[in-house]
Tab-separated table of C-alpha atoms in Angstrom:
chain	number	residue	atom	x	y	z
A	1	UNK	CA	117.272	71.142	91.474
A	2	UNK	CA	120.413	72.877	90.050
A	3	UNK	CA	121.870	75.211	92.527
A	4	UNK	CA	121.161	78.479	90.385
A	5	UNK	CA	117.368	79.920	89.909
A	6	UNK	CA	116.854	82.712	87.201
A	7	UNK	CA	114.374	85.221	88.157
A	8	UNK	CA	113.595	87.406	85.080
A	9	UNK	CA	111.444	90.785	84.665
A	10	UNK	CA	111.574	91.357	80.876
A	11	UNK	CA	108.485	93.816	80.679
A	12	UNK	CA	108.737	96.445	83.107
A	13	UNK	CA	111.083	99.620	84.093
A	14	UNK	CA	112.027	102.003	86.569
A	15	UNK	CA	109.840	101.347	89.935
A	16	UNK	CA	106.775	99.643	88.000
A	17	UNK	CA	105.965	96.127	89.704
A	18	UNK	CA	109.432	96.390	91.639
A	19	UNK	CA	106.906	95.715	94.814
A	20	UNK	CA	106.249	92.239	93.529
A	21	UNK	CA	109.492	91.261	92.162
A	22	UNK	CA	111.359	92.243	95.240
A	23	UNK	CA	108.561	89.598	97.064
A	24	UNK	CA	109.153	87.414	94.718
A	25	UNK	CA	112.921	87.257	94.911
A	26	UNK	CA	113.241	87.644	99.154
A	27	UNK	CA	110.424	84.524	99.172
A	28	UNK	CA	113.069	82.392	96.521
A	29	UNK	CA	116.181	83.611	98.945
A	30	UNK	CA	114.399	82.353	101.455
A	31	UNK	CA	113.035	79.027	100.292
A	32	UNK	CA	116.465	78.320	98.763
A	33	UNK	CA	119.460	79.719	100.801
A	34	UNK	CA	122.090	77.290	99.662
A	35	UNK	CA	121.313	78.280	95.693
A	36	UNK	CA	122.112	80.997	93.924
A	37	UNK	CA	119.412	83.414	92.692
A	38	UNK	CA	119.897	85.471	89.695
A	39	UNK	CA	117.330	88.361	89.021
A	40	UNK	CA	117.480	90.051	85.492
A	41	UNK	CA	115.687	93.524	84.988
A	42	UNK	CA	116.072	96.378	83.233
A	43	UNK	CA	119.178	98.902	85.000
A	44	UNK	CA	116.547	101.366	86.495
A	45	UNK	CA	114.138	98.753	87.869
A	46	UNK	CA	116.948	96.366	88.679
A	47	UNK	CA	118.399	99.669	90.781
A	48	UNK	CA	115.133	100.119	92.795
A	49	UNK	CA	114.541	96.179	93.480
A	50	UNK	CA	118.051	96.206	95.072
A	51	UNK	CA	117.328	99.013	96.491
A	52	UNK	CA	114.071	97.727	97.994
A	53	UNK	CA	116.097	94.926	99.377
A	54	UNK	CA	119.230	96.712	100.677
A	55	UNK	CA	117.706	95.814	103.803
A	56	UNK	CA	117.667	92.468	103.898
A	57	UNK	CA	120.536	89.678	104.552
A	58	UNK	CA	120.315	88.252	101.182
A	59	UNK	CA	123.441	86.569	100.569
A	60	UNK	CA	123.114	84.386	97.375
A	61	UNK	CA	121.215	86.673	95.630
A	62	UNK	CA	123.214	88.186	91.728
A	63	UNK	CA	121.984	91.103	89.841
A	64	UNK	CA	122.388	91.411	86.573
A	65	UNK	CA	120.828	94.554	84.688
A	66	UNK	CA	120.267	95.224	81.071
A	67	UNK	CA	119.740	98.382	79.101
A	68	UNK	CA	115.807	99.345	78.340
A	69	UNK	CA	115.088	97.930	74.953
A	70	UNK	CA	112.232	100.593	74.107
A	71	UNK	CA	112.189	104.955	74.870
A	72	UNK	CA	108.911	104.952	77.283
A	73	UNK	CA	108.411	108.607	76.175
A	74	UNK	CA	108.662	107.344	72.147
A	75	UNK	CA	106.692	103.896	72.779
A	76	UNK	CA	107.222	102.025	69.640
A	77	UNK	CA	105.501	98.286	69.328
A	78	UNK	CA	108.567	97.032	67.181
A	79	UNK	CA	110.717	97.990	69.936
A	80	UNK	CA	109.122	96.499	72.804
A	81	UNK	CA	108.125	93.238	70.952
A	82	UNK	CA	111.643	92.884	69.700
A	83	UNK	CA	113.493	94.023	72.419
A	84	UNK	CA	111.395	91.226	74.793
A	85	UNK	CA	112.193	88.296	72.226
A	86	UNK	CA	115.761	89.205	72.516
A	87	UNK	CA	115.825	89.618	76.222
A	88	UNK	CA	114.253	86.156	76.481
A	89	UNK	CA	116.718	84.427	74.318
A	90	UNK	CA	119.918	85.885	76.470
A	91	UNK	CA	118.189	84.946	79.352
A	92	UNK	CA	117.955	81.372	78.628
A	93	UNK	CA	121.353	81.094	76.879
A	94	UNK	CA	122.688	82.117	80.437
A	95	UNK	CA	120.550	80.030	82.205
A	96	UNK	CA	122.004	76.951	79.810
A	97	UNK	CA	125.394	78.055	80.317
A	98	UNK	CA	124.874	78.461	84.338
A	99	UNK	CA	122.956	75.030	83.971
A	100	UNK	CA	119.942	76.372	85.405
A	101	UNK	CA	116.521	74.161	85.190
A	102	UNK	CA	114.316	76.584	87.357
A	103	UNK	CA	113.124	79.721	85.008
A	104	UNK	CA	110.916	82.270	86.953
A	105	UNK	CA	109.042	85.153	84.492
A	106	UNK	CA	107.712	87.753	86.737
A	107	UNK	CA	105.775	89.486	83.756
A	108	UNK	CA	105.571	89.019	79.819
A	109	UNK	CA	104.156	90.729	77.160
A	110	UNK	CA	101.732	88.704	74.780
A	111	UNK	CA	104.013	88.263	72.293
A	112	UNK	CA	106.404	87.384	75.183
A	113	UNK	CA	104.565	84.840	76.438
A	114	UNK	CA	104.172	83.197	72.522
A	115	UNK	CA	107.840	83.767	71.799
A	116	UNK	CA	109.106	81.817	75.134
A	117	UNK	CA	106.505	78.728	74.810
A	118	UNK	CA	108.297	78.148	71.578
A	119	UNK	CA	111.832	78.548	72.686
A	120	UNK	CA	110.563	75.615	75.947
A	121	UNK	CA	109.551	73.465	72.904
A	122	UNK	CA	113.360	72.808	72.192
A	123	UNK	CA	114.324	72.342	76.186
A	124	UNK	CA	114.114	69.111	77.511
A	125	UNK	CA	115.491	69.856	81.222
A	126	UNK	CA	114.374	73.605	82.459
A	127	UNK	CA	111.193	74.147	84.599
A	128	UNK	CA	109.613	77.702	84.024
A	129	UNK	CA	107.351	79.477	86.138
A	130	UNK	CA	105.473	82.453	84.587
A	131	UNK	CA	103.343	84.885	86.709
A	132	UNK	CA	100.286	86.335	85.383
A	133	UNK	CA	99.177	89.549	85.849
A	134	UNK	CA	97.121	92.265	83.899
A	135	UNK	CA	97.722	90.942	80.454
A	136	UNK	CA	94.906	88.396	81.015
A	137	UNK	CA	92.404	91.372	80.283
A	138	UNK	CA	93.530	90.542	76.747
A	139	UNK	CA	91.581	87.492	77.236
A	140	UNK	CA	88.336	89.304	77.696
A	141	UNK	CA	86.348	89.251	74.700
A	142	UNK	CA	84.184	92.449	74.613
A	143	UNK	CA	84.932	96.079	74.599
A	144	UNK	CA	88.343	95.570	72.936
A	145	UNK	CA	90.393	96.965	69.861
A	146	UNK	CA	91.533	95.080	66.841
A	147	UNK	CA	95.097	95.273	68.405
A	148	UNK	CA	94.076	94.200	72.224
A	149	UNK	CA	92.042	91.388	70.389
A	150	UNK	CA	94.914	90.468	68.495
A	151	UNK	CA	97.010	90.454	71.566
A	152	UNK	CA	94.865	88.540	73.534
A	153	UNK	CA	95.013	85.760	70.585
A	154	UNK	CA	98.616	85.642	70.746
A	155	UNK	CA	98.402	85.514	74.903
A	156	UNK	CA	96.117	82.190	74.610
A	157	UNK	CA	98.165	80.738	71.709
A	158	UNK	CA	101.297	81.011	73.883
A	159	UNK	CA	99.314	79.077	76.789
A	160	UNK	CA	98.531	76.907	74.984
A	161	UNK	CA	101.751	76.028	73.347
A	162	UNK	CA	103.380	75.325	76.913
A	163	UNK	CA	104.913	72.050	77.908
A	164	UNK	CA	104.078	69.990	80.571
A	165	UNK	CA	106.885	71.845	82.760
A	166	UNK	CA	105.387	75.075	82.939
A	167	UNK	CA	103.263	76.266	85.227
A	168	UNK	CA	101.217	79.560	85.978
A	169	UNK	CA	100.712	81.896	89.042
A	170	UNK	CA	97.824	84.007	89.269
A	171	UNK	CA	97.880	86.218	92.142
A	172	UNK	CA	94.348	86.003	93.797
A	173	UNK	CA	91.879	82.732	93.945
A	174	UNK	CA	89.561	84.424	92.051
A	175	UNK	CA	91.373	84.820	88.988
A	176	UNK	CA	91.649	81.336	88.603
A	177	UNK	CA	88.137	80.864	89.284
A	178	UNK	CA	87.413	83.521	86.094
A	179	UNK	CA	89.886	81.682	84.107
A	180	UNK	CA	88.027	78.285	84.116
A	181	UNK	CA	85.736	79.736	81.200
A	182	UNK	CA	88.537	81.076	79.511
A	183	UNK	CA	91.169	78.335	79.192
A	184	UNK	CA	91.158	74.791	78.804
A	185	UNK	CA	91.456	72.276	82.187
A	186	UNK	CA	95.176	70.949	80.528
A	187	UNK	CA	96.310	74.526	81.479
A	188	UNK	CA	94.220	74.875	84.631
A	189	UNK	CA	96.132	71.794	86.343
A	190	UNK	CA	99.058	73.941	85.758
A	191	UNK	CA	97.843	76.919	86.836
A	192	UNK	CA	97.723	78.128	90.474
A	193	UNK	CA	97.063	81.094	92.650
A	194	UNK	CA	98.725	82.777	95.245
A	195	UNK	CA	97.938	86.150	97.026
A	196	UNK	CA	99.595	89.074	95.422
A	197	UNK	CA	102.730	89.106	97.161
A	198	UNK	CA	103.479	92.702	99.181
A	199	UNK	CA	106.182	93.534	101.561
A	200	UNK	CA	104.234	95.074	104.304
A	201	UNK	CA	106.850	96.693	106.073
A	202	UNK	CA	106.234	100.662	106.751
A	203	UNK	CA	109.640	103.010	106.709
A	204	UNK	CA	110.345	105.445	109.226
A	205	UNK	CA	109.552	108.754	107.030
A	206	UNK	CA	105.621	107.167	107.080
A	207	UNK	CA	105.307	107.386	110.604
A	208	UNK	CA	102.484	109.427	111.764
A	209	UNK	CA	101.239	110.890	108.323
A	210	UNK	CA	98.064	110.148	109.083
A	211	UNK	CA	95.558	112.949	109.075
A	212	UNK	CA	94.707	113.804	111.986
A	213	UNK	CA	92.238	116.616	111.700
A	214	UNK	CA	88.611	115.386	112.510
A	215	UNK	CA	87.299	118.089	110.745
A	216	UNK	CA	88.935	117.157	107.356
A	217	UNK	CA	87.915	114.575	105.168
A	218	UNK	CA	90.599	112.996	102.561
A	219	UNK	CA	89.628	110.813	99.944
A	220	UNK	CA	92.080	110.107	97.418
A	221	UNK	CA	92.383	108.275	94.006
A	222	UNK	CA	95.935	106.784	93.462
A	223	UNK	CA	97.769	105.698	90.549
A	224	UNK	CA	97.200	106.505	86.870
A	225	UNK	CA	94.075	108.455	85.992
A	226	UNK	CA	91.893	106.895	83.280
A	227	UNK	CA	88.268	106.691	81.903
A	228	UNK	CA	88.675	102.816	82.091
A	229	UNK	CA	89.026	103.222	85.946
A	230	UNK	CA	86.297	105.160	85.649
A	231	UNK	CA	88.235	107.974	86.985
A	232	UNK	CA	86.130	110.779	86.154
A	233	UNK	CA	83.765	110.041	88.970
A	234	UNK	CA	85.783	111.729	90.896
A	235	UNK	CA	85.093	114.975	89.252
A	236	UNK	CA	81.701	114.253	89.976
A	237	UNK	CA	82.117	113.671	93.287
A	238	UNK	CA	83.617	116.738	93.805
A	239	UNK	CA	81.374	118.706	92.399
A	240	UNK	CA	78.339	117.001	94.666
A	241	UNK	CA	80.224	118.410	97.325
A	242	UNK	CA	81.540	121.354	96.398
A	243	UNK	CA	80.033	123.357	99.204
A	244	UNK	CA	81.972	121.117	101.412
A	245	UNK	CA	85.161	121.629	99.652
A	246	UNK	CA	84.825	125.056	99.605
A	247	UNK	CA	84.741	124.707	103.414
A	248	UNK	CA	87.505	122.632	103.912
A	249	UNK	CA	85.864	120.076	104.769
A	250	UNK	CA	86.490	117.437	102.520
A	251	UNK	CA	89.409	117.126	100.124
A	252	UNK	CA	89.253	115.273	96.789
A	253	UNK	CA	92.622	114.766	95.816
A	254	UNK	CA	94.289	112.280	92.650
A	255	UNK	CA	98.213	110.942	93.195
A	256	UNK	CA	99.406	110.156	90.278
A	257	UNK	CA	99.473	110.641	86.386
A	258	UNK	CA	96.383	111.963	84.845
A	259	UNK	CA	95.579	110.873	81.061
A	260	UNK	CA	94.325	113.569	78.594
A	261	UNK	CA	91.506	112.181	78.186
A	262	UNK	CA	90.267	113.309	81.463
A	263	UNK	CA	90.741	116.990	80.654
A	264	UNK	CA	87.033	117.739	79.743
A	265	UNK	CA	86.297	116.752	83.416
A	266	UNK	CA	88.563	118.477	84.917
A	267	UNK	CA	87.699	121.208	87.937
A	268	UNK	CA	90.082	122.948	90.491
A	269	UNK	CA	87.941	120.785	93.305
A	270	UNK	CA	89.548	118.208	92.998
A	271	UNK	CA	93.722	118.568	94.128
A	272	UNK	CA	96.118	116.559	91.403
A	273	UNK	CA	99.407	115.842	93.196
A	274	UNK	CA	101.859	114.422	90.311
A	275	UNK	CA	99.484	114.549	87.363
A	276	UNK	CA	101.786	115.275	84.836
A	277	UNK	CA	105.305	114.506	86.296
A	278	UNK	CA	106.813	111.613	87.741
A	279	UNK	CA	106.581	110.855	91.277
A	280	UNK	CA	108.921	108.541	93.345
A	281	UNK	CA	108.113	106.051	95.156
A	282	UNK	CA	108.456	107.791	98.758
A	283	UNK	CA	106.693	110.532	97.523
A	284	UNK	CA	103.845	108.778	96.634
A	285	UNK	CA	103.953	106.916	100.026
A	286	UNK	CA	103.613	109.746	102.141
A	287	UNK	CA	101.483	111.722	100.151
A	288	UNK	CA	98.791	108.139	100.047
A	289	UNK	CA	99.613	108.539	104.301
A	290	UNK	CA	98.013	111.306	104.385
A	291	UNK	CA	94.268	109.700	103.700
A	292	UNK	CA	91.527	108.994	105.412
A	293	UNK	CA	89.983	106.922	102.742
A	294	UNK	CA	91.229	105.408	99.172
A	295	UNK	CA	88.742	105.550	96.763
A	296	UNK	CA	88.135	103.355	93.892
A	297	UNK	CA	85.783	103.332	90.830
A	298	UNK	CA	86.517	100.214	89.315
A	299	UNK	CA	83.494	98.237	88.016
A	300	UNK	CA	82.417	94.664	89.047
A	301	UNK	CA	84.289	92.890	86.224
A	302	UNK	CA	87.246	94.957	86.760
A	303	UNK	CA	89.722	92.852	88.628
A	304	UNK	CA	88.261	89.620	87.225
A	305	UNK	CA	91.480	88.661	85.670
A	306	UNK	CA	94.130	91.254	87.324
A	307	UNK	CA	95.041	91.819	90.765
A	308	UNK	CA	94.918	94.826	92.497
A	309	UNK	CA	98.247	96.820	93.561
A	310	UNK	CA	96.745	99.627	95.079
A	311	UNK	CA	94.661	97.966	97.054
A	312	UNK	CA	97.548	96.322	98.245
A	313	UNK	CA	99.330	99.932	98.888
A	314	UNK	CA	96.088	100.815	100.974
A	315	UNK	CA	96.290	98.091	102.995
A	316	UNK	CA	100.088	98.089	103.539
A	317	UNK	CA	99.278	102.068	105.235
A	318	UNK	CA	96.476	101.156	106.943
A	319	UNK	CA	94.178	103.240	104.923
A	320	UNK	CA	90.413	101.660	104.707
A	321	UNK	CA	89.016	101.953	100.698
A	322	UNK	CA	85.710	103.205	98.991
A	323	UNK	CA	84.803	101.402	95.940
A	324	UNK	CA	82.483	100.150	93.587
A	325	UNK	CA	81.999	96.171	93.971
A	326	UNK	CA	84.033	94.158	92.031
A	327	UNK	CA	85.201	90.450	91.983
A	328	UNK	CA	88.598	90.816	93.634
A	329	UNK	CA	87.553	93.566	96.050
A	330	UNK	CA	84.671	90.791	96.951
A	331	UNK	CA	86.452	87.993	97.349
A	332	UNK	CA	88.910	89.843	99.222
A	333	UNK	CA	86.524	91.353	101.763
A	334	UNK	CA	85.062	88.002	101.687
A	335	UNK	CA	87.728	86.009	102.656
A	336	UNK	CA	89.888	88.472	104.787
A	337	UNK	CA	86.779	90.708	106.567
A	338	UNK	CA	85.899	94.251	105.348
A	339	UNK	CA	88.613	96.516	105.111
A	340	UNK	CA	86.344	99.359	103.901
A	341	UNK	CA	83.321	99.958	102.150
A	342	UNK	CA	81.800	98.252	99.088
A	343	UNK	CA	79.405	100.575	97.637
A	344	UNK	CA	77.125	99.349	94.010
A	345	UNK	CA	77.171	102.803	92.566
A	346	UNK	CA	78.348	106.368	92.656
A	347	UNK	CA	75.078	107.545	94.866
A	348	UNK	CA	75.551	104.474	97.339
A	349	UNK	CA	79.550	106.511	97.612
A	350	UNK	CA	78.115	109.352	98.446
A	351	UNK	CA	75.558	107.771	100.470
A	352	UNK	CA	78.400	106.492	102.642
A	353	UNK	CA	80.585	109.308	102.732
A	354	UNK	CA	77.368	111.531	103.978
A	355	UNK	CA	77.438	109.036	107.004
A	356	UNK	CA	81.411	109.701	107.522
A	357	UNK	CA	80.487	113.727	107.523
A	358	UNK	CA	77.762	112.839	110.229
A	359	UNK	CA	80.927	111.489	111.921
A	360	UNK	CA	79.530	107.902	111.535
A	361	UNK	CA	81.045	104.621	111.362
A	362	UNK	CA	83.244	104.697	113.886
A	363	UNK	CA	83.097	100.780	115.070
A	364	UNK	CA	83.771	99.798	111.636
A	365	UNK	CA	86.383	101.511	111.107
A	366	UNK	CA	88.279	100.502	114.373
A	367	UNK	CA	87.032	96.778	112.782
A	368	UNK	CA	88.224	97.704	109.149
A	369	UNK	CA	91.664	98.447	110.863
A	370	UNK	CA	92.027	95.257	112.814
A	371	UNK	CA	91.015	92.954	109.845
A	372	UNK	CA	93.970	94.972	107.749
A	373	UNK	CA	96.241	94.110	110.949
A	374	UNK	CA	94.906	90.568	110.521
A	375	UNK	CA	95.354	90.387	106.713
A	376	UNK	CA	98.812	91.403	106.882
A	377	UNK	CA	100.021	89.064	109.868
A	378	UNK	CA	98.162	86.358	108.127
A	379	UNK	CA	99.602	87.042	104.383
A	380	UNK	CA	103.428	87.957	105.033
A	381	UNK	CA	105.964	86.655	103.056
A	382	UNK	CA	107.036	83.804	105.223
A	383	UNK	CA	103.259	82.221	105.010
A	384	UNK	CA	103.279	83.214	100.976
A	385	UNK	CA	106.951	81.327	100.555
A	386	UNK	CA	105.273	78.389	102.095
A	387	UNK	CA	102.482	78.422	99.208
A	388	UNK	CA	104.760	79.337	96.792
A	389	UNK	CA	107.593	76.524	97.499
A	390	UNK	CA	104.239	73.227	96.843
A	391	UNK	CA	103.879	75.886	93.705
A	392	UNK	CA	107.504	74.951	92.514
């Protein structure tokens, strides 16, 4: 291999997904100390990566930023799509004039994905490694737009125009799995799964957030607010228990940017940290800290095709979850021990948090917090670099 790897996130800015790329690049470091490791990003996100890894002894690791291609605040398609293509193309006239023949492609759009395929057609030497992530729900064939159905059209097509010398990372087992109705076996024998990397490492300002108060009960929602997470439950929640909020004695409380959409469900019982500003990564940390429980409303074909950051998040705290079943969750559980409860609907929720007010529980949740200790000593970056370097 060529002693310079290009890591590339063409898709995302500011913090988004700077918790996997920062993996992503300290697993490469590792693998390949002797070579050179390039990551491209956009300035903001490339800012908060290195940041991330200020840390660490990284010594052959480059950064090299580029302005944002598209005004998140003025989203225009033409932008984005654009902007991506044009991205893609420096990258890869760098990478020829570096002589580079290992491409890595943390995220791409649809059109991304299409657009790059092409460009491989025409390069006889370079290797390219593209990870997958939430853009497979594009792939999903009911419930969709005309544009998201277009999308996912242009997503496939770009699979399948890959060369032999591409392969795929999907970041859970069951992905794949979902993906063997979805895609042909040619692109299956290049496709493989790792767990969603996470740097589990706590910093000091986390310390001790936990609450503490027996008498309190917080259950929080985290991340962006939407009826396709079937956020509104929450509401509902709240409103089952009102008497109890009133009290004090349970807090319903949302992190994170609420979509208008949710407005008609809205009710001052529920507590909406950050709902319509941005919030920092620390901030978000230590306000998450603060849980007893993260609660999710996801559906059983939610994370059929995506991974789950959050979840991730949760576990990195050592906060136990409340969800609906899904796949991932499942297979998770499944293959890691219980880390929380699974519930099959909204009542069987409240049937379980009724349990935690009787004080409940209590062995399973010293056993949910061992089998996160377990997860994490068994899933660190050292054993995922090991996975990832038969990947490559």
């Amino acid at each position: 291999m060529n002693d310079v790897i290009i890591i590339s996130e063409v898709t995302h800015t500011g913090e988004v997904h700077f918790q996997v790329n920062s993996c992503f690049i300290e697993m490469l470091s590792g693998l390949y100390p002797s070579q050179k490791i390039i990551f491209y990003a956009e300035t903001n996100h490339n800012n908060t990566v290195k940041e991330s890894l200020s840390n660490k002894q990284l010594n052959n690791l480059e950064f090299l930023p580029f302005e944002g291609y598209y005004d998140e605040k003025k989203f225009r398609w033409a932008s984005k799509i654009i902007g991506e293509c044009i991205q893609i193309v420096k990258i890869l006239r760098k990478g020829k004039l570096l002589k580079s023949e290992l491409f890595v492609w943390t995220c791409l759009f649809p059109t991304g994905h299409f657009f790059l395929n092409f460009l491989i057609l025409f390069q006889k030497k370079s290797k390219h490694i593209i990870v997958l992530h939430g853009e497979l729900e594009f792939l999903k064939i009911s419930g969709k737009r005309k544009s998201e159905t277009l999308l996912g059209i242009i997503l496939k097509a770009g699979i399948y125009l890959s060369t032999k010398k591409t392969k795929y990372i999907v970041l859970g087992g069951n992905i794949k799995k979902s993906l063997k109705t979805i895609i042909s076996q040619r692109i299956l024998k290049r496709t493989y799964s790792i767990l969603h990397p996470y740097n589990f490492s706590v910093d000091y300002y986390l310390k001790d957030l936990n609450n503490t108060n027996d008498q309190l009960l917080n259950i929080g929602a985290i991340g962006t607010q939407m009826l396709s997470k079937n956020s509104n439950y929450i509401y509902s929640l709240a409103e089952y228990y009102k008497a109890d909020v009133i009290q004090d004695k349970i807090n319903f409380i949302t992190i994170g940017k609420i979509l208008p959409e949710l407005n008609p469900f809205d009710t001052d019982l529920v507590k909406k940290l950050y709902s319509d500003s941005f919030v920092s990564q620390k901030n978000f940390e230590i306000e998450i800290s603060k849980l007893n429980f993260i609660i999710f409303f996801y559906d059983n074909t939610a994370y059929e095709l995506c991974a789950s950051g959050a979840i991730f998040e949760a576990i990195r705290l050592d906060i136990p979850i409340i969800s609906i079943k899904n796949d991932f969750f499942q297979w998770l559980f499944d293959s890691y021990g219980e880390m929380g409860f699974l519930c099959n609907n909204l009542d069987d929720i409240k049937l379980t948090i009724d349990e935690l007010k009787r004080d409940g529980f209590k062995e399973k949740l010293v056993n949910f917090r061992k089998n996160i200790v377990k997860f994490k000593n068994e899933n660190d970056l050292t054993n995922l670099a090991i996975k990832l370097k038969t990947i490559i």
